[in-house]
Every structure is written in C-alpha cells, then in structure tokens.
Amino acid sequence: MFNFILFGPPGSGKGTQSVKIAEKYNLVHISTGDIFRKNIREKSPLGIKVQSIIEKGELVPDSLLIEILEDALQQHAKAKGFVFDGFPRTIQQAKDLDAMLARRKESVSLVLALEVGDDEILKRLLKRAEIEGRKDDTKEVIANRIEVYNTQTQPLINFYKDKKKFQSIDGLGGIDQIFTGICKLIDQHIK
Ligand code: AMP
C-alpha cells in the first residue's frame, strides 16, 4: 500500500493536488474537511457536533478524527493506498494514524508539504471565500486557522522528519507544474 500525506497550511492547494494524485495513482482520497462539510450539510449528529468548531476555525477533537478514519479505512479495505488531505493535524492524530495502519501491517509511506507563506495563504483564502462562500474563509477565521496551523499542526514536520518520511516542495506556481513536482517525488517512493 502507498499511504501518502499531503501536508501544508490551509489554502496551500492540498485539496486540488490530492484529487489529481488520487486519480493518477489510483489511491483513495480522504479529506477530513470534506467529510465534515458533508456531515454539516446533511445535519448528521457528527455535523451538528462539529459545525460551530469549524466555523470558528478551531480543530475538531482528536477522538472524533479516529472514528472517521477507522470508518474510512474499513470502507476501503481493498484500496491500493490513501492520500490523506488535512489529516493528521496534531501529533496525537499522527500517532493514532500510525497505530491504525500498524494494525493493518501498514505504515505512512511519505509526507509531502506544500510550502506557501502566510501572505499568499491569506490572499488565496480570501479569493476562495468569494468563489466558494465557505463559512470558515472570513478574514478573522482565516487568521485563526493560520494560527492553529502554526501552533498545533506544524510540530508534525519534526515528527515526520524524525521518521525520515518528510519532504517538502514549493507550493507557489501553476497547478500542473506543482503536480509534476509532486509526482516526481512520489515516483521515487512508490513500489
Ligand atoms: P480543511 O478543509 O482541511 O481546511 O478543514 C476545514 C476544517 O475542518 C478545519 O479548519 C477544522 O476545523 C476541521 N478539520 C478538518 N480536518 C481536521 C483534522 N484532521 N483535525 C481537526 N479538525 C479538522
């Protein structure tokens, strides 16, 4: 299996690139943000629980993430591998993911970060707000999401560096150009 984590701040292009990667390498794309938004739209018990947290730009509690991931892994038991997009976002989630994969005799194959600076992120997210109207793309909430990323998610870089699984790539440029760079790195790691 090839278990790939696309890592980066909000607005770094993870969603766009993840879809392309999943398609090219025949992997299952798991976006925890998409899963939450679907649940909010459907007003499911999970959606009702997480709605106000997401609208504030805070992180959903780790315990809920394990449930969602366990569910997704079970649903796709025959998958060739996964592209994780927006997960893990805390050290605890990364440890939980390791444990979940280990139970299946699997592990994280590669973590690739899209590097984009704060100013560019702010610009991109404000533009996305106009197009998609996401409730968590207001200026105030964006600032909080960047802060949450810097304090709670960035420590994962060292976590995966220690495991020699971390690589990064410039997230500025055209979609296809960045995709080509990502594919080159994946091709060096995929069996
Ligand atoms: P995203 O679409 O990945 O930016 O996620 C949108 C929002 O969903 C985030 O700002 C969080 O509130 C929540 N969320 C998504 N993934 C996670 C995660 N792995 N851990 C905690 N909260 C998450």
Tab-separated table of C-alpha atoms and ligand atoms in Angstrom:
chain	number	residue	atom	x	y	z
A	1	MET	CA	0.000	0.000	0.000
A	2	PHE	CA	1.061	3.579	-0.582
A	3	ASN	CA	-0.100	5.844	2.225
A	4	PHE	CA	0.599	9.418	1.310
A	5	ILE	CA	0.047	12.503	3.445
A	6	LEU	CA	-0.212	15.819	1.639
A	7	PHE	CA	0.704	18.376	4.237
A	8	GLY	CA	0.545	22.155	4.305
A	9	PRO	CA	-1.276	25.192	5.640
A	10	PRO	CA	-4.879	25.979	4.735
A	11	GLY	CA	-5.010	27.319	1.193
A	12	SER	CA	-1.756	25.654	0.126
A	13	GLY	CA	-3.521	23.688	-2.606
A	14	LYS	CA	-3.752	20.333	-0.798
A	15	GLY	CA	-7.310	19.679	-1.939
A	16	THR	CA	-6.652	20.359	-5.623
A	17	GLN	CA	-3.433	18.340	-5.711
A	18	SER	CA	-4.841	15.445	-3.648
A	19	VAL	CA	-7.626	14.840	-6.160
A	20	LYS	CA	-5.090	14.717	-9.009
A	21	ILE	CA	-2.720	12.416	-7.104
A	22	ALA	CA	-5.502	10.018	-6.099
A	23	GLU	CA	-6.629	9.808	-9.716
A	24	LYS	CA	-3.178	9.282	-11.207
A	25	TYR	CA	-2.002	6.655	-8.696
A	26	ASN	CA	-5.397	5.029	-8.105
A	27	LEU	CA	-5.428	5.887	-4.407
A	28	VAL	CA	-8.397	6.739	-2.183
A	29	HIS	CA	-8.575	10.452	-1.346
A	30	ILE	CA	-9.541	11.155	2.254
A	31	SER	CA	-10.224	14.805	3.048
A	32	THR	CA	-11.384	15.136	6.641
A	33	GLY	CA	-12.532	18.711	5.908
A	34	ASP	CA	-14.773	17.427	3.063
A	35	ILE	CA	-16.161	14.701	5.344
A	36	PHE	CA	-17.037	17.298	7.988
A	37	ARG	CA	-18.602	19.691	5.450
A	38	LYS	CA	-20.750	16.859	4.036
A	39	ASN	CA	-21.936	15.973	7.553
A	40	ILE	CA	-22.743	19.622	8.272
A	41	ARG	CA	-24.754	19.905	5.038
A	42	GLU	CA	-26.661	16.734	5.904
A	43	LYS	CA	-27.162	17.887	9.520
A	44	SER	CA	-25.970	14.495	10.783
A	45	PRO	CA	-25.180	14.062	14.507
A	46	LEU	CA	-21.469	14.447	13.656
A	47	GLY	CA	-22.194	17.552	11.570
A	48	ILE	CA	-24.165	19.173	14.371
A	49	LYS	CA	-21.348	18.405	16.820
A	50	VAL	CA	-18.572	19.937	14.719
A	51	GLN	CA	-20.287	22.859	12.961
A	52	SER	CA	-19.516	25.629	15.443
A	53	ILE	CA	-15.932	24.389	15.948
A	54	ILE	CA	-15.254	24.515	12.207
A	55	GLU	CA	-16.926	27.898	11.775
A	56	LYS	CA	-14.508	29.294	14.369
A	57	GLY	CA	-11.509	27.748	12.616
A	58	GLU	CA	-10.660	25.546	15.597
A	59	LEU	CA	-9.671	21.889	15.380
A	60	VAL	CA	-12.243	19.152	15.866
A	61	PRO	CA	-11.297	16.924	18.864
A	62	ASP	CA	-8.832	14.137	18.040
A	63	SER	CA	-11.201	11.421	19.299
A	64	LEU	CA	-13.688	12.230	16.508
A	65	LEU	CA	-10.952	12.032	13.902
A	66	ILE	CA	-10.045	8.478	14.903
A	67	GLU	CA	-13.651	7.388	14.420
A	68	ILE	CA	-13.828	8.949	10.973
A	69	LEU	CA	-10.520	7.477	9.891
A	70	GLU	CA	-11.287	3.999	11.212
A	71	ASP	CA	-14.530	4.164	9.265
A	72	ALA	CA	-12.850	5.314	6.050
A	73	LEU	CA	-10.124	2.659	6.270
A	74	GLN	CA	-12.746	-0.032	6.791
A	75	GLN	CA	-14.858	1.205	3.903
A	76	HIS	CA	-11.864	0.988	1.584
A	77	ALA	CA	-10.290	-2.200	2.874
A	78	LYS	CA	-9.164	-3.182	-0.635
A	79	ALA	CA	-7.600	0.178	-1.540
A	80	LYS	CA	-4.104	0.321	-3.050
A	81	GLY	CA	-3.415	3.188	-0.687
A	82	PHE	CA	-4.612	6.562	0.513
A	83	VAL	CA	-3.993	10.260	0.028
A	84	PHE	CA	-4.639	11.947	3.366
A	85	ASP	CA	-5.594	15.579	2.903
A	86	GLY	CA	-5.991	17.736	6.018
A	87	PHE	CA	-5.160	14.821	8.297
A	88	PRO	CA	-3.273	14.389	10.595
A	89	ARG	CA	-3.314	17.880	12.101
A	90	THR	CA	-1.980	17.108	15.585
A	91	ILE	CA	0.755	14.851	16.959
A	92	GLN	CA	-1.949	12.757	18.640
A	93	GLN	CA	-3.691	12.231	15.301
A	94	ALA	CA	-0.382	11.216	13.703
A	95	LYS	CA	0.176	8.648	16.467
A	96	ASP	CA	-3.373	7.375	16.078
A	97	LEU	CA	-2.874	7.037	12.331
A	98	ASP	CA	0.353	5.073	12.873
A	99	ALA	CA	-1.490	2.725	15.238
A	100	MET	CA	-4.407	2.269	12.851
A	101	LEU	CA	-2.105	1.489	9.947
A	102	ALA	CA	0.112	-0.777	12.081
A	103	ARG	CA	-2.937	-2.896	12.967
A	104	ARG	CA	-3.238	-3.477	9.217
A	105	LYS	CA	0.523	-4.150	8.937
A	106	GLU	CA	0.873	-0.866	7.061
A	107	SER	CA	2.594	2.459	7.667
A	108	VAL	CA	2.801	6.024	6.378
A	109	SER	CA	4.836	5.934	3.155
A	110	LEU	CA	5.582	9.622	2.572
A	111	VAL	CA	4.638	13.045	3.901
A	112	LEU	CA	4.933	15.872	1.433
A	113	ALA	CA	4.480	19.501	2.455
A	114	LEU	CA	3.383	22.264	0.103
A	115	GLU	CA	5.276	25.349	1.201
A	116	VAL	CA	3.325	28.602	0.935
A	117	GLY	CA	3.886	31.738	3.035
A	118	ASP	CA	1.251	33.368	5.266
A	119	ASP	CA	0.636	36.368	2.975
A	120	GLU	CA	-0.048	34.215	-0.051
A	121	ILE	CA	-2.341	31.950	2.000
A	122	LEU	CA	-4.375	34.889	3.199
A	123	LYS	CA	-4.714	36.149	-0.367
A	124	ARG	CA	-5.762	32.741	-1.715
A	125	LEU	CA	-8.272	32.059	1.055
A	126	LEU	CA	-9.923	35.444	0.687
A	127	LYS	CA	-10.278	34.760	-3.023
A	128	ARG	CA	-11.726	31.304	-2.303
A	129	ALA	CA	-14.198	32.944	0.079
A	130	GLU	CA	-15.589	34.967	-2.816
A	131	ILE	CA	-15.883	31.913	-5.062
A	132	GLU	CA	-16.982	29.127	-2.695
A	133	GLY	CA	-18.502	31.067	0.185
A	134	ARG	CA	-17.032	28.762	2.832
A	135	LYS	CA	-18.078	29.966	6.261
A	136	ASP	CA	-14.557	29.471	7.630
A	137	ASP	CA	-12.992	31.650	4.922
A	138	THR	CA	-13.722	35.021	6.559
A	139	LYS	CA	-10.718	37.205	7.385
A	140	GLU	CA	-10.988	36.632	11.143
A	141	VAL	CA	-11.445	32.882	10.916
A	142	ILE	CA	-8.652	32.567	8.351
A	143	ALA	CA	-6.284	34.303	10.763
A	144	ASN	CA	-7.286	31.813	13.441
A	145	ARG	CA	-6.836	28.840	11.103
A	146	ILE	CA	-3.321	30.015	10.236
A	147	GLU	CA	-2.542	30.422	13.938
A	148	VAL	CA	-3.957	26.960	14.715
A	149	TYR	CA	-1.868	25.516	11.879
A	150	ASN	CA	1.315	27.173	13.143
A	151	THR	CA	0.859	26.068	16.748
A	152	GLN	CA	-0.849	22.675	16.528
A	153	THR	CA	-0.056	21.261	13.096
A	154	GLN	CA	3.440	22.484	12.265
A	155	PRO	CA	5.045	20.340	15.009
A	156	LEU	CA	4.184	17.377	12.799
A	157	ILE	CA	7.017	18.408	10.493
A	158	ASN	CA	9.610	17.337	13.043
A	159	PHE	CA	7.577	14.270	13.966
A	160	TYR	CA	7.823	13.011	10.373
A	161	LYS	CA	11.361	14.348	9.839
A	162	ASP	CA	12.477	12.155	12.743
A	163	LYS	CA	10.906	9.202	10.973
A	164	LYS	CA	12.681	10.184	7.727
A	165	LYS	CA	9.362	10.421	5.924
A	166	PHE	CA	9.195	14.168	5.363
A	167	GLN	CA	9.781	16.049	2.123
A	168	SER	CA	8.696	19.499	1.026
A	169	ILE	CA	8.066	21.259	-2.235
A	170	ASP	CA	7.425	24.868	-3.257
A	171	GLY	CA	3.652	25.415	-3.310
A	172	LEU	CA	3.881	28.571	-5.426
A	173	GLY	CA	3.327	28.202	-9.151
A	174	GLY	CA	0.868	26.685	-11.567
A	175	ILE	CA	-1.253	23.684	-10.576
A	176	ASP	CA	0.258	21.438	-13.253
A	177	GLN	CA	3.817	22.498	-12.505
A	178	ILE	CA	3.381	21.692	-8.809
A	179	PHE	CA	1.661	18.414	-9.675
A	180	THR	CA	4.624	17.383	-11.837
A	181	GLY	CA	6.981	18.078	-8.924
A	182	ILE	CA	4.833	16.039	-6.553
A	183	CYS	CA	4.655	13.108	-8.988
A	184	LYS	CA	8.452	13.067	-9.332
A	185	LEU	CA	8.805	12.661	-5.575
A	186	ILE	CA	6.076	10.041	-5.355
A	187	ASP	CA	7.657	8.050	-8.176
A	188	GLN	CA	10.871	7.841	-6.149
A	189	HIS	CA	8.983	6.277	-3.243
A	190	ILE	CA	6.240	4.167	-4.727
A	191	LYS	CA	6.949	0.470	-5.250
B	1	AMP	P1	-9.944	21.777	5.679
B	1	AMP	O1	-10.963	21.692	4.588
B	1	AMP	O2	-8.958	20.633	5.657
B	1	AMP	O3	-9.274	23.112	5.767
B	1	AMP	O4	-10.751	21.603	7.063
B	1	AMP	C1	-11.752	22.512	7.433
B	1	AMP	C2	-11.940	22.458	8.938
B	1	AMP	O5	-12.349	21.157	9.346
B	1	AMP	C3	-10.688	22.765	9.765
B	1	AMP	O6	-10.457	24.146	9.929
B	1	AMP	C4	-11.043	22.073	11.087
B	1	AMP	O7	-11.979	22.835	11.811
B	1	AMP	C5	-11.765	20.810	10.601
B	1	AMP	N1	-10.811	19.691	10.380
B	1	AMP	C6	-10.511	19.108	9.188
B	1	AMP	N2	-9.601	18.148	9.345
B	1	AMP	C7	-9.297	18.130	10.673
B	1	AMP	C8	-8.399	17.377	11.461
B	1	AMP	N3	-7.598	16.456	10.920
B	1	AMP	N4	-8.358	17.641	12.794
B	1	AMP	C9	-9.143	18.562	13.358
B	1	AMP	N5	-10.005	19.318	12.677
B	1	AMP	C10	-10.087	19.115	11.332
